[in-house]
CSV table of N, CA and C in Angstrom, one decimal:
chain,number,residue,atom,x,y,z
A,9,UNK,N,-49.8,-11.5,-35.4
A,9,UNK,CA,-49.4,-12.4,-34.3
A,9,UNK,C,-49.8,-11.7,-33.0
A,10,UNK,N,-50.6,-12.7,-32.2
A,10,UNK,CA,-51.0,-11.9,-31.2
A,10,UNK,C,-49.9,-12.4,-29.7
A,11,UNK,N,-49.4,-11.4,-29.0
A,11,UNK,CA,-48.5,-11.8,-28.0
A,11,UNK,C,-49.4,-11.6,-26.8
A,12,UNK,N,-49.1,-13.1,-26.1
A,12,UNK,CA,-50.0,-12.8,-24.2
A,12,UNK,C,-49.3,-12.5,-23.7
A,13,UNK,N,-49.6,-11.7,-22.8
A,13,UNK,CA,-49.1,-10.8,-21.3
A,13,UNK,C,-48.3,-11.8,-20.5
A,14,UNK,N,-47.2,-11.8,-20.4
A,14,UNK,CA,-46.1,-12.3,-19.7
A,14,UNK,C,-45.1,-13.7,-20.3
A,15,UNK,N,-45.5,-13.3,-21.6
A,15,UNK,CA,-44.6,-14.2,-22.5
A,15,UNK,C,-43.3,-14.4,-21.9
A,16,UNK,N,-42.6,-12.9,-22.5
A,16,UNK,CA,-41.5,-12.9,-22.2
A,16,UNK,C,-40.7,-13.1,-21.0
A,17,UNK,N,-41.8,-13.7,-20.1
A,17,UNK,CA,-41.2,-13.8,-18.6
A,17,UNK,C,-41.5,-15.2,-18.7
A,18,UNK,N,-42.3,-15.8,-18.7
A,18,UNK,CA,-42.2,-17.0,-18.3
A,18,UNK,C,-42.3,-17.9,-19.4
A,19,UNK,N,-41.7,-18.6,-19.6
A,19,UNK,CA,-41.6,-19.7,-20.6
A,19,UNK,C,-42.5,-20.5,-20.4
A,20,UNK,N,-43.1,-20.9,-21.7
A,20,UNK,CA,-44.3,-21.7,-22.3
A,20,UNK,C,-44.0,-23.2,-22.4
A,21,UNK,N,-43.1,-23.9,-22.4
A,21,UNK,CA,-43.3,-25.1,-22.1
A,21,UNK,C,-43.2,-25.7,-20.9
A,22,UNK,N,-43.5,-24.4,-19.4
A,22,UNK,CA,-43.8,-25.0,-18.5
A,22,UNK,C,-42.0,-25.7,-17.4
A,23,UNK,N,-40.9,-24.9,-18.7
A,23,UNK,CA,-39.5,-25.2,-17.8
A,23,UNK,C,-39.1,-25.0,-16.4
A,24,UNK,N,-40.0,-24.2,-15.7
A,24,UNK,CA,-40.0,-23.5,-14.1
A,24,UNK,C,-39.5,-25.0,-13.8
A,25,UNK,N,-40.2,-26.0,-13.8
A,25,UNK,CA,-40.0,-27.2,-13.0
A,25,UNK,C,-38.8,-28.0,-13.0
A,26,UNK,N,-38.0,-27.6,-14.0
A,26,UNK,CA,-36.6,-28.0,-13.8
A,26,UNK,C,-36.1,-26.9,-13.6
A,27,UNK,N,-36.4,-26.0,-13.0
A,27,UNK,CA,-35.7,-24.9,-11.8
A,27,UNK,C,-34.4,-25.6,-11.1
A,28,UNK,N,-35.0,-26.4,-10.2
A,28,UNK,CA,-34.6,-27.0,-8.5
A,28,UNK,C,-33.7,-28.0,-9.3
A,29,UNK,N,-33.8,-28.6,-10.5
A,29,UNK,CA,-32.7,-28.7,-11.0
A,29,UNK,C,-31.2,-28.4,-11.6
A,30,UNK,N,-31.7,-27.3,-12.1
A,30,UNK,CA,-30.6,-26.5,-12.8
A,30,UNK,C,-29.8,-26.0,-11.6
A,31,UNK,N,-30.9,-25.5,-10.5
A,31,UNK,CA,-29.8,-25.0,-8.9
A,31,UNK,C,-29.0,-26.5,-8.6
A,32,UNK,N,-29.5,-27.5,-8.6
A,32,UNK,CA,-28.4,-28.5,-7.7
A,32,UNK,C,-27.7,-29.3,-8.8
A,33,UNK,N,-27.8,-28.9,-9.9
A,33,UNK,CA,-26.1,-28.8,-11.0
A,33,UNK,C,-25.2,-27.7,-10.6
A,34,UNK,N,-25.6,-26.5,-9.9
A,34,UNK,CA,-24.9,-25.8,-9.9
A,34,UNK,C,-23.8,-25.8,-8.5
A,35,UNK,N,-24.4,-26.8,-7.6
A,35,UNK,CA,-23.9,-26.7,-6.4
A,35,UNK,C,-21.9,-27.2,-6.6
A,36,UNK,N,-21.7,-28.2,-7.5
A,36,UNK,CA,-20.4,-28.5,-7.8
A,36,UNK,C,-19.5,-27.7,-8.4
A,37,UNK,N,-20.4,-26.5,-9.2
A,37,UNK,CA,-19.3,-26.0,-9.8
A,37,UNK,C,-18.9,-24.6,-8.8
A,38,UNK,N,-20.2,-24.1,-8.3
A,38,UNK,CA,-20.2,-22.8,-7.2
A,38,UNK,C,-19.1,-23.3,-5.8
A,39,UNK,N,-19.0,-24.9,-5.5
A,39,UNK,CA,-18.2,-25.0,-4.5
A,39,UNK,C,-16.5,-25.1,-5.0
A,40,UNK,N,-16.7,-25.6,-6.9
A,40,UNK,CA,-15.3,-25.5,-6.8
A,40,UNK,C,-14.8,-24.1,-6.8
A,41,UNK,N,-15.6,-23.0,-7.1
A,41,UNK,CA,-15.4,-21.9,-7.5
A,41,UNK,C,-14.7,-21.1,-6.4
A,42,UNK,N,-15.7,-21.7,-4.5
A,42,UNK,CA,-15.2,-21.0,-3.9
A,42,UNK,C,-14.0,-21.7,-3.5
A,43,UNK,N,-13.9,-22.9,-3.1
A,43,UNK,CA,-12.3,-23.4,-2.7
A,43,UNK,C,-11.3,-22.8,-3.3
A,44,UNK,N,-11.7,-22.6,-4.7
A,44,UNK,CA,-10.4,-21.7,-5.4
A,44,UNK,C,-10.4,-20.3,-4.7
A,45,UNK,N,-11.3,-19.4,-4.7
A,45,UNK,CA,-10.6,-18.3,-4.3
A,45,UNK,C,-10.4,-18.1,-2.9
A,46,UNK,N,-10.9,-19.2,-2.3
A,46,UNK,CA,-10.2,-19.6,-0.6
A,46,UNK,C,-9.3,-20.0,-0.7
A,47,UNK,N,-8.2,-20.6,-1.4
A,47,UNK,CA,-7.2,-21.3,-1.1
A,47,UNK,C,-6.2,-21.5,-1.7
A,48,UNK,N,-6.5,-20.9,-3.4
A,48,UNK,CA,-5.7,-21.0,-4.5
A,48,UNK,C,-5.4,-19.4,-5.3
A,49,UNK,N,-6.1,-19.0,-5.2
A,49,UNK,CA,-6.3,-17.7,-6.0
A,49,UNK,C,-5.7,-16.5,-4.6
A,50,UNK,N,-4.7,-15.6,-5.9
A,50,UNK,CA,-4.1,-14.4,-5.0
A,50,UNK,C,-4.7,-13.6,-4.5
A,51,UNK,N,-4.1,-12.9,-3.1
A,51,UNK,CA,-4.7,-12.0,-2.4
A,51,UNK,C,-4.9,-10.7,-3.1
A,52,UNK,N,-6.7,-10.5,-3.1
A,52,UNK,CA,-6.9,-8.7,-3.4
A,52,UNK,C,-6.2,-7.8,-3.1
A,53,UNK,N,-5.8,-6.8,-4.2
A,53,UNK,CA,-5.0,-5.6,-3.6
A,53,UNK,C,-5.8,-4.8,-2.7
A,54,UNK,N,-7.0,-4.6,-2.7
A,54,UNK,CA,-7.6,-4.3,-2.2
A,54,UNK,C,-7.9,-4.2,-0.4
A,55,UNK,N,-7.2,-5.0,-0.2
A,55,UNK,CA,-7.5,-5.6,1.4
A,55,UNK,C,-6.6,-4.6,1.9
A,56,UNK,N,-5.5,-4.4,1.0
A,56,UNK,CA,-4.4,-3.8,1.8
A,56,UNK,C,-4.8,-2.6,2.6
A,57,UNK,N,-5.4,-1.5,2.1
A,57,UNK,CA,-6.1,-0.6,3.0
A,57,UNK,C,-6.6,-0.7,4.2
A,58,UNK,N,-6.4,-2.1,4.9
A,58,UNK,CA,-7.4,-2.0,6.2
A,58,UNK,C,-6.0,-2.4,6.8
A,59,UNK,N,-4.8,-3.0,6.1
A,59,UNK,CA,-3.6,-3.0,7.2
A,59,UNK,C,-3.1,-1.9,7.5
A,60,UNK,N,-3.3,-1.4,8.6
A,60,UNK,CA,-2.9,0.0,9.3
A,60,UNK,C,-1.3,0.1,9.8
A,61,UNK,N,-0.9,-1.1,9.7
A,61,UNK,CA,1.0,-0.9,9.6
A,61,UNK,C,1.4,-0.4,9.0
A,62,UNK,N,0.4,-0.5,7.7
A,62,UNK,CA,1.6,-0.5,6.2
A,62,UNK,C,1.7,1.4,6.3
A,63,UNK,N,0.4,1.9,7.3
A,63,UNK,CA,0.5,3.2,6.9
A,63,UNK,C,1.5,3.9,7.9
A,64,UNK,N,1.8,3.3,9.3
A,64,UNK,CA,3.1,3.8,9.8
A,64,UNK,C,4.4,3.6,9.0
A,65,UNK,N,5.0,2.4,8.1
A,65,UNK,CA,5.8,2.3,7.6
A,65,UNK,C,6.5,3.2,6.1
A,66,UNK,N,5.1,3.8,5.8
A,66,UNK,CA,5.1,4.4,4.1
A,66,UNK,C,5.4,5.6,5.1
A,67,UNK,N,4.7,6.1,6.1
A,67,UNK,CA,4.8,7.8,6.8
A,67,UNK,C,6.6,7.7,7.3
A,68,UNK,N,7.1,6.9,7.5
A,68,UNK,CA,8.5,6.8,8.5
A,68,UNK,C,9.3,6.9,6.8
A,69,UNK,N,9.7,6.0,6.1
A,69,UNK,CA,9.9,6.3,4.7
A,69,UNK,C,10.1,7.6,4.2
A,70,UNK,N,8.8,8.3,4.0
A,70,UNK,CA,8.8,9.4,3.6
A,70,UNK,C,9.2,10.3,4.2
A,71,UNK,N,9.5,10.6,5.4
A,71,UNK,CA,10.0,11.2,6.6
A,71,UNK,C,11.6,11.2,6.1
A,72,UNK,N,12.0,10.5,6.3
A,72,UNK,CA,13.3,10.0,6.2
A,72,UNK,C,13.7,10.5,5.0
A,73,UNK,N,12.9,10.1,3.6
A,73,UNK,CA,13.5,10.4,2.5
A,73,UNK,C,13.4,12.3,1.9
A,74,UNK,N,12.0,12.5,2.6
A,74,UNK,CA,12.4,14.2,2.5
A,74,UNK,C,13.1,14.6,3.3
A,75,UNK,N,13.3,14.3,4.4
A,75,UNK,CA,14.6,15.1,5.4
A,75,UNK,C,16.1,15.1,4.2
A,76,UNK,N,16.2,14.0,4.3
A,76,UNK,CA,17.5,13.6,3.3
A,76,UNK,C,17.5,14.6,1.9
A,77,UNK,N,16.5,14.9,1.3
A,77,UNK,CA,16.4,14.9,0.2
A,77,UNK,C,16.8,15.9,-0.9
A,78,UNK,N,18.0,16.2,-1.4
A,78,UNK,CA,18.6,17.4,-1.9
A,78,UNK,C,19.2,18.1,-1.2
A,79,UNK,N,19.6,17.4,-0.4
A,79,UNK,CA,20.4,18.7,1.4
A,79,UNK,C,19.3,19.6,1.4
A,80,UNK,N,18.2,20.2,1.1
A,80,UNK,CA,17.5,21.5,1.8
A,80,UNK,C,17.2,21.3,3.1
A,81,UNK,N,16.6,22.6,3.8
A,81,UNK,CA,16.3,22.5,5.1
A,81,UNK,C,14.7,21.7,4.8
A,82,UNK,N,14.0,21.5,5.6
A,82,UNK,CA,12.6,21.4,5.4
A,82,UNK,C,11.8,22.3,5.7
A,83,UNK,N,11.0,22.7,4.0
A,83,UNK,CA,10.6,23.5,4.6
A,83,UNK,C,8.6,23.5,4.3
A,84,UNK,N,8.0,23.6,5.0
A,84,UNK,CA,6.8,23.8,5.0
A,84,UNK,C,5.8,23.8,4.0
A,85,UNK,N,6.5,25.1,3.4
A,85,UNK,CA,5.7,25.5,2.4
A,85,UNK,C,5.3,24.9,1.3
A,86,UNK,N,7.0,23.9,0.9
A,86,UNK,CA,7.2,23.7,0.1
A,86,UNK,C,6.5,22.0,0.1
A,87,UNK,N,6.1,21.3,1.3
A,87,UNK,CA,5.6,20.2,1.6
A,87,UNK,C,4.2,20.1,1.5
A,88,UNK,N,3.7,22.0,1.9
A,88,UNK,CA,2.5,21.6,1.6
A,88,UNK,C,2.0,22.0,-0.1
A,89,UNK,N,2.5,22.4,-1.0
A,89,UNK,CA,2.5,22.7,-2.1
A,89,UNK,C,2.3,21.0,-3.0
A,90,UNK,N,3.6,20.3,-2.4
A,90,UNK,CA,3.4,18.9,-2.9
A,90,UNK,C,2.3,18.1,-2.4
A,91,UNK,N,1.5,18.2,-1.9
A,91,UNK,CA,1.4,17.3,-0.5
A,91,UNK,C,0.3,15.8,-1.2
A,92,UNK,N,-0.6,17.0,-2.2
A,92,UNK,CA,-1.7,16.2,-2.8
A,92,UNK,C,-0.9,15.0,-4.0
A,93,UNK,N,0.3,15.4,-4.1
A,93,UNK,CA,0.6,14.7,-5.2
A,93,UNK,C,1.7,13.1,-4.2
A,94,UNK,N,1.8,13.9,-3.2
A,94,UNK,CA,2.4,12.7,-2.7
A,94,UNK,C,1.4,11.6,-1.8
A,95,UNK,N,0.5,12.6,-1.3
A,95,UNK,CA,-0.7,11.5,-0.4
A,95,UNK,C,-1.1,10.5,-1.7
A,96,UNK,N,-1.4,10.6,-3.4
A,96,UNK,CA,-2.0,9.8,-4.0
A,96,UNK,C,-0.5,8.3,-3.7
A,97,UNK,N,0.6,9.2,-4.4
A,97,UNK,CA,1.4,8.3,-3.7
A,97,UNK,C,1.8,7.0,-2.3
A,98,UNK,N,1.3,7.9,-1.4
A,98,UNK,CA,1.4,6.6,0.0
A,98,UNK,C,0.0,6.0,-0.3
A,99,UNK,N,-0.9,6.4,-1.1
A,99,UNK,CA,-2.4,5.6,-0.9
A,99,UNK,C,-1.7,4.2,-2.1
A,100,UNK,N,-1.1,4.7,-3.2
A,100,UNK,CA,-0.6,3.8,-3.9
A,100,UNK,C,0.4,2.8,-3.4
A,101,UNK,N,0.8,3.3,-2.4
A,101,UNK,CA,2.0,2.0,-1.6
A,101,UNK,C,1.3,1.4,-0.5
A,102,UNK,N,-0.2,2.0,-0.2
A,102,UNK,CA,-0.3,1.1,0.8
A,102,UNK,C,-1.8,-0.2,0.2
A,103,UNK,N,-2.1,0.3,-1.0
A,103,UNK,CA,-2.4,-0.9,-1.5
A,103,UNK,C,-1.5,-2.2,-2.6
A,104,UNK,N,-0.3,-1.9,-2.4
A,104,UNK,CA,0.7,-2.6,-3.5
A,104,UNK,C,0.6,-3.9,-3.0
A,105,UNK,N,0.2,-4.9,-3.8
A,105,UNK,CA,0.5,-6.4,-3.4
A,105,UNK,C,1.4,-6.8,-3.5
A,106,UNK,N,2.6,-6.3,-3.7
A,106,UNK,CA,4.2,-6.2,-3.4
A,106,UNK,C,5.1,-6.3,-1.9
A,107,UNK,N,5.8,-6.9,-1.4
A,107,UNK,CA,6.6,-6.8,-0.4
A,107,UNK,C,6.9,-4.9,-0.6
A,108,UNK,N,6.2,-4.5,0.7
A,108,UNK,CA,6.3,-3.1,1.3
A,108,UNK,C,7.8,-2.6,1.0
A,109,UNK,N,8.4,-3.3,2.0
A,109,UNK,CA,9.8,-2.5,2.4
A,109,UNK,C,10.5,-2.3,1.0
A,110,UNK,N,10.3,-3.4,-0.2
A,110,UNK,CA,11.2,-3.6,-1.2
A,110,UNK,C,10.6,-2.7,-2.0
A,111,UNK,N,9.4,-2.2,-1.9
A,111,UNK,CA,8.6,-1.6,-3.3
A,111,UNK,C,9.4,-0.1,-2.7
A,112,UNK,N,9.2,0.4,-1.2
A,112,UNK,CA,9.5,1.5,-0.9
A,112,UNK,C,10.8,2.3,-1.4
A,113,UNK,N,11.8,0.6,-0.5
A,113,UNK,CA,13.0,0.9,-1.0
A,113,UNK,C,13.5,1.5,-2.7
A,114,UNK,N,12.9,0.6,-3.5
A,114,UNK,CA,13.4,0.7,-4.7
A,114,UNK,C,12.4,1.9,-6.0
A,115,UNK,N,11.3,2.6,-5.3
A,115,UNK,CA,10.6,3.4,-6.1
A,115,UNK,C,10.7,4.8,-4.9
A,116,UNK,N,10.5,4.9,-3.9
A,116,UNK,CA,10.1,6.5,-3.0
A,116,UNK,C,11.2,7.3,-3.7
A,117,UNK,N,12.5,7.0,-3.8
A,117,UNK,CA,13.4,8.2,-4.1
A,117,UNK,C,12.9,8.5,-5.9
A,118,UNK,N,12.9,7.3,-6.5
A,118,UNK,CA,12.0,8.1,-8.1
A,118,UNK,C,10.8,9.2,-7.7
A,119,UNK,N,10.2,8.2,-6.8
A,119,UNK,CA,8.9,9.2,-6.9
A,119,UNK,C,9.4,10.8,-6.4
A,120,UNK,N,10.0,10.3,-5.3
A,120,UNK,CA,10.6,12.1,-5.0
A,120,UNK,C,11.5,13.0,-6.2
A,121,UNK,N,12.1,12.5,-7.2
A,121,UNK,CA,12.9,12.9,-8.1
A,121,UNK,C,11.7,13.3,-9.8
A,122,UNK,N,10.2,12.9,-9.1
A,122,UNK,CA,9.6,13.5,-10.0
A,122,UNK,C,9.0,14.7,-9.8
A,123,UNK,N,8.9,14.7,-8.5
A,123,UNK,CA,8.5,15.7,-7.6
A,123,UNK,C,9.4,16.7,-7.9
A,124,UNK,N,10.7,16.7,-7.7
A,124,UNK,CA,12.0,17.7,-7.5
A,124,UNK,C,11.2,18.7,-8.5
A,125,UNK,N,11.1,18.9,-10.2
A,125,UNK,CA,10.7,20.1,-11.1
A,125,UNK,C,9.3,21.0,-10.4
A,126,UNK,N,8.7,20.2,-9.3
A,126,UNK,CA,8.2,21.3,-9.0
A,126,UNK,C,8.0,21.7,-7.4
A,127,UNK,N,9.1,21.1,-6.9
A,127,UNK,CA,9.6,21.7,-5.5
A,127,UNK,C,10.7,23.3,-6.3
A,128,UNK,N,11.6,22.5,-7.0
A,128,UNK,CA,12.1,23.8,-7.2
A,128,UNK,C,11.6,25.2,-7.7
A,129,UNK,N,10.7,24.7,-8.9
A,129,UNK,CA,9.8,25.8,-8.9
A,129,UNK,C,8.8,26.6,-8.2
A,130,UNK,N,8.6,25.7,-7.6
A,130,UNK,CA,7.9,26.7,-5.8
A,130,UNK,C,8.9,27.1,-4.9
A,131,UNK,N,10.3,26.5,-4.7
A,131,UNK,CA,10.8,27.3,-4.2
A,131,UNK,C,11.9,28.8,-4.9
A,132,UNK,N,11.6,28.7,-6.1
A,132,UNK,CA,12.4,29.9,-6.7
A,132,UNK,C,11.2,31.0,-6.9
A,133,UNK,N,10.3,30.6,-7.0
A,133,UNK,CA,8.7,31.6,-7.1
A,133,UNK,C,8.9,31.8,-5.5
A,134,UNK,N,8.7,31.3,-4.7
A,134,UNK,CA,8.8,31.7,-3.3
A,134,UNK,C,10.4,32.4,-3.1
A,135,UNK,N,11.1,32.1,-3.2
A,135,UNK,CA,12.4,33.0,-3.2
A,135,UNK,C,12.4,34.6,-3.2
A,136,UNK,N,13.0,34.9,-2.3
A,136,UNK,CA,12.7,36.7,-1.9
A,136,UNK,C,13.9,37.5,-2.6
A,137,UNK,N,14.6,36.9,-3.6
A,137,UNK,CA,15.7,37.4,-4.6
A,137,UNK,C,15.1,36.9,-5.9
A,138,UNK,N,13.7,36.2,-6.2
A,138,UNK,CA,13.4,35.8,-7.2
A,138,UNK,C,13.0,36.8,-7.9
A,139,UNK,N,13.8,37.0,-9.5
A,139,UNK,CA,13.2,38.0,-10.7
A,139,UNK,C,11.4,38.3,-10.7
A,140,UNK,N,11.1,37.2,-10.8
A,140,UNK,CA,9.5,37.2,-10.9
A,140,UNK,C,8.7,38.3,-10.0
């Protein structure tokens, strides 16, 4: 069987010409498609990153909740030891499709209480009475 050069691109019974067709069937369904995600369909989590509030509100939070946090003094070292594990954290609160205040309220002190096993461990390794 002998194959011509450009078979597989263009179809042999000459269908191109119901092209301009097949596009203006598509015009009803592509408009219902976008009304829906204009007007019915939920907001991207994704957008949230360009609201620049939400990043004053997640920094005051966390302020607040490390000052508070186990009575210690604050200390430095120990903030910057955590620091990478908590910035994935506020990037994660400030894209939450969730009411902000409620998510903060009710998850930052977990998240800080996961943290605690290795605040303490950096600060008893740092400790100038530590065995180690």
């Amino acid at each position: 069987m002998d194959k011509k050069r450009g078979s597989a691109v263009r179809p042999a019974d000459g269908s191109t010409r119901r092209l301009p067709l097949f596009l203006t069937g598509l015009i009803f369904p592509l408009l219902t498609v976008f009304f829906f995600k204009t007007n019915v369909a939920a907001q991207s989590d994704l957008t949230r990153p360009l609201d620049f509030s939400r990043y004053g509100l997640i920094a005051a939070n966390y302020l607040r909740e490390i000052w508070d946090f186990g009575g210690w003094p604050l200390s430095q070292a120990l903030l910057a030891l955590i620091a990478l594990q908590q910035a994935g954290y506020f990037f994660i609160y400030v894209i939450t499709p969730h009411d902000l205040q409620l998510h903060l309220d009710t998850s930052l002190v977990r998240l800080l209480y996961q943290t605690y096993p290795l605040t303490l461990f950096t600060f008893f390794t740092l400790s100038k009475n530590s065995p180690c």
